[in-house]
């Protein structure tokens, strides 16, 4: 987990991630599970810094070839944020979901 705090130690943002193996070509990938920036601190560069740090973490890990994440199609703010960083949406994967169910 990557945690971002301000000068007083208050939580500003966080990124939960894990390394997955194998990715394409039998290499690792860094999978971003969650990115969060406090609402009042958005649009101040915190998310950009977090994404840059995640890319640096991936690059520093031997055999890690990429960073991947998902966002909902109906989340225009997140999609706009990622596009603003120059990332393109990837249409190559289909997400499956099943309810755990209770009996």
PDB file of C-alpha atoms in Angstrom, residues 11-91:
ATOM      1  CA  UNK A  11      -4.160  11.119   5.152  1.00  0.00           C
ATOM      2  CA  UNK A  12      -4.230  12.783   1.734  1.00  0.00           C
ATOM      3  CA  UNK A  13      -4.528   9.723  -0.479  1.00  0.00           C
ATOM      4  CA  UNK A  14      -3.676   6.088  -0.904  1.00  0.00           C
ATOM      5  CA  UNK A  15      -3.120   3.410  -3.485  1.00  0.00           C
ATOM      6  CA  UNK A  16      -3.657  -0.276  -2.792  1.00  0.00           C
ATOM      7  CA  UNK A  17      -1.758  -2.469  -5.225  1.00  0.00           C
ATOM      8  CA  UNK A  18      -0.205  -5.880  -5.655  1.00  0.00           C
ATOM      9  CA  UNK A  19       2.192  -7.503  -8.049  1.00  0.00           C
ATOM     10  CA  UNK A  20       0.684 -10.154 -10.297  1.00  0.00           C
ATOM     11  CA  UNK A  21       2.509 -12.873 -12.150  1.00  0.00           C
ATOM     12  CA  UNK A  22       2.586 -13.740 -14.947  1.00  0.00           C
ATOM     13  CA  UNK A  23       1.594 -10.903 -17.203  1.00  0.00           C
ATOM     14  CA  UNK A  24       2.154 -11.001 -20.949  1.00  0.00           C
ATOM     15  CA  UNK A  25       5.464 -12.677 -21.706  1.00  0.00           C
ATOM     16  CA  UNK A  26       5.642 -14.311 -18.271  1.00  0.00           C
ATOM     17  CA  UNK A  27       6.561 -11.069 -16.543  1.00  0.00           C
ATOM     18  CA  UNK A  28       5.090  -9.349 -13.510  1.00  0.00           C
ATOM     19  CA  UNK A  29       2.570  -6.536 -13.553  1.00  0.00           C
ATOM     20  CA  UNK A  30       1.646  -4.063 -10.849  1.00  0.00           C
ATOM     21  CA  UNK A  31      -2.127  -4.141 -10.422  1.00  0.00           C
ATOM     22  CA  UNK A  32      -3.679  -1.036  -8.898  1.00  0.00           C
ATOM     23  CA  UNK A  33      -6.631  -2.186  -6.808  1.00  0.00           C
ATOM     24  CA  UNK A  34      -7.724   1.184  -5.439  1.00  0.00           C
ATOM     25  CA  UNK A  35      -6.717   4.811  -5.843  1.00  0.00           C
ATOM     26  CA  UNK A  36      -8.168   7.339  -3.429  1.00  0.00           C
ATOM     27  CA  UNK A  37      -7.539  11.043  -2.932  1.00  0.00           C
ATOM     28  CA  UNK A  38      -9.518  13.060  -0.378  1.00  0.00           C
ATOM     29  CA  UNK A  39     -12.281  14.961  -2.155  1.00  0.00           C
ATOM     30  CA  UNK A  40     -11.156  18.411  -1.002  1.00  0.00           C
ATOM     31  CA  UNK A  41      -7.607  17.732  -2.228  1.00  0.00           C
ATOM     32  CA  UNK A  42      -8.467  16.510  -5.709  1.00  0.00           C
ATOM     33  CA  UNK A  43      -7.193  18.439  -8.747  1.00  0.00           C
ATOM     34  CA  UNK A  44      -4.055  19.431  -6.847  1.00  0.00           C
ATOM     35  CA  UNK A  45      -1.691  16.860  -8.345  1.00  0.00           C
ATOM     36  CA  UNK A  46      -1.905  14.227  -5.615  1.00  0.00           C
ATOM     37  CA  UNK A  47      -3.352  11.553  -7.911  1.00  0.00           C
ATOM     38  CA  UNK A  48      -0.771  12.326 -10.564  1.00  0.00           C
ATOM     39  CA  UNK A  49       2.038  11.955  -8.044  1.00  0.00           C
ATOM     40  CA  UNK A  50       0.597   8.641  -6.843  1.00  0.00           C
ATOM     41  CA  UNK A  51       0.354   7.290 -10.402  1.00  0.00           C
ATOM     42  CA  UNK A  52       3.940   8.398 -11.099  1.00  0.00           C
ATOM     43  CA  UNK A  53       5.130   6.669  -7.947  1.00  0.00           C
ATOM     44  CA  UNK A  54       3.316   3.465  -8.925  1.00  0.00           C
ATOM     45  CA  UNK A  55       5.000   3.547 -12.326  1.00  0.00           C
ATOM     46  CA  UNK A  56       8.360   4.007 -10.582  1.00  0.00           C
ATOM     47  CA  UNK A  57       7.644   1.066  -8.253  1.00  0.00           C
ATOM     48  CA  UNK A  58       6.780  -1.108 -11.246  1.00  0.00           C
ATOM     49  CA  UNK A  59       9.906  -0.025 -13.142  1.00  0.00           C
ATOM     50  CA  UNK A  60      12.103  -0.773 -10.118  1.00  0.00           C
ATOM     51  CA  UNK A  61      10.762  -4.315  -9.740  1.00  0.00           C
ATOM     52  CA  UNK A  62      12.797  -6.799 -11.782  1.00  0.00           C
ATOM     53  CA  UNK A  63      10.633  -8.399 -14.468  1.00  0.00           C
ATOM     54  CA  UNK A  64       7.660  -6.057 -14.010  1.00  0.00           C
ATOM     55  CA  UNK A  65       6.437  -5.027 -17.442  1.00  0.00           C
ATOM     56  CA  UNK A  66       3.379  -2.861 -16.787  1.00  0.00           C
ATOM     57  CA  UNK A  67       0.845  -1.226 -14.498  1.00  0.00           C
ATOM     58  CA  UNK A  68      -2.804  -2.182 -14.876  1.00  0.00           C
ATOM     59  CA  UNK A  69      -6.047  -1.062 -13.262  1.00  0.00           C
ATOM     60  CA  UNK A  70      -9.768  -0.870 -13.920  1.00  0.00           C
ATOM     61  CA  UNK A  71     -12.427   1.746 -13.505  1.00  0.00           C
ATOM     62  CA  UNK A  72     -16.151   1.648 -14.080  1.00  0.00           C
ATOM     63  CA  UNK A  73     -17.415   2.770 -17.467  1.00  0.00           C
ATOM     64  CA  UNK A  74     -19.861   5.058 -15.676  1.00  0.00           C
ATOM     65  CA  UNK A  75     -17.122   6.918 -13.770  1.00  0.00           C
ATOM     66  CA  UNK A  76     -16.381   9.852 -16.094  1.00  0.00           C
ATOM     67  CA  UNK A  77     -14.210  11.698 -13.552  1.00  0.00           C
ATOM     68  CA  UNK A  78     -11.808   8.778 -13.151  1.00  0.00           C
ATOM     69  CA  UNK A  79     -11.703   8.114 -16.877  1.00  0.00           C
ATOM     70  CA  UNK A  80     -11.005  11.786 -17.562  1.00  0.00           C
ATOM     71  CA  UNK A  81      -8.238  11.786 -14.936  1.00  0.00           C
ATOM     72  CA  UNK A  82      -6.480   8.814 -16.526  1.00  0.00           C
ATOM     73  CA  UNK A  83      -6.887  10.199 -20.050  1.00  0.00           C
ATOM     74  CA  UNK A  84      -5.428  13.493 -18.801  1.00  0.00           C
ATOM     75  CA  UNK A  85      -2.303  11.600 -17.764  1.00  0.00           C
ATOM     76  CA  UNK A  86      -2.016  10.246 -21.293  1.00  0.00           C
ATOM     77  CA  UNK A  87      -3.271   6.724 -20.553  1.00  0.00           C
ATOM     78  CA  UNK A  88      -5.525   5.036 -23.066  1.00  0.00           C
ATOM     79  CA  UNK A  89      -8.341   2.667 -22.283  1.00  0.00           C
ATOM     80  CA  UNK A  90      -7.639  -0.945 -23.081  1.00  0.00           C
ATOM     81  CA  UNK A  91     -10.471  -2.985 -24.551  1.00  0.00           C
TER      82      UNK A  91
END
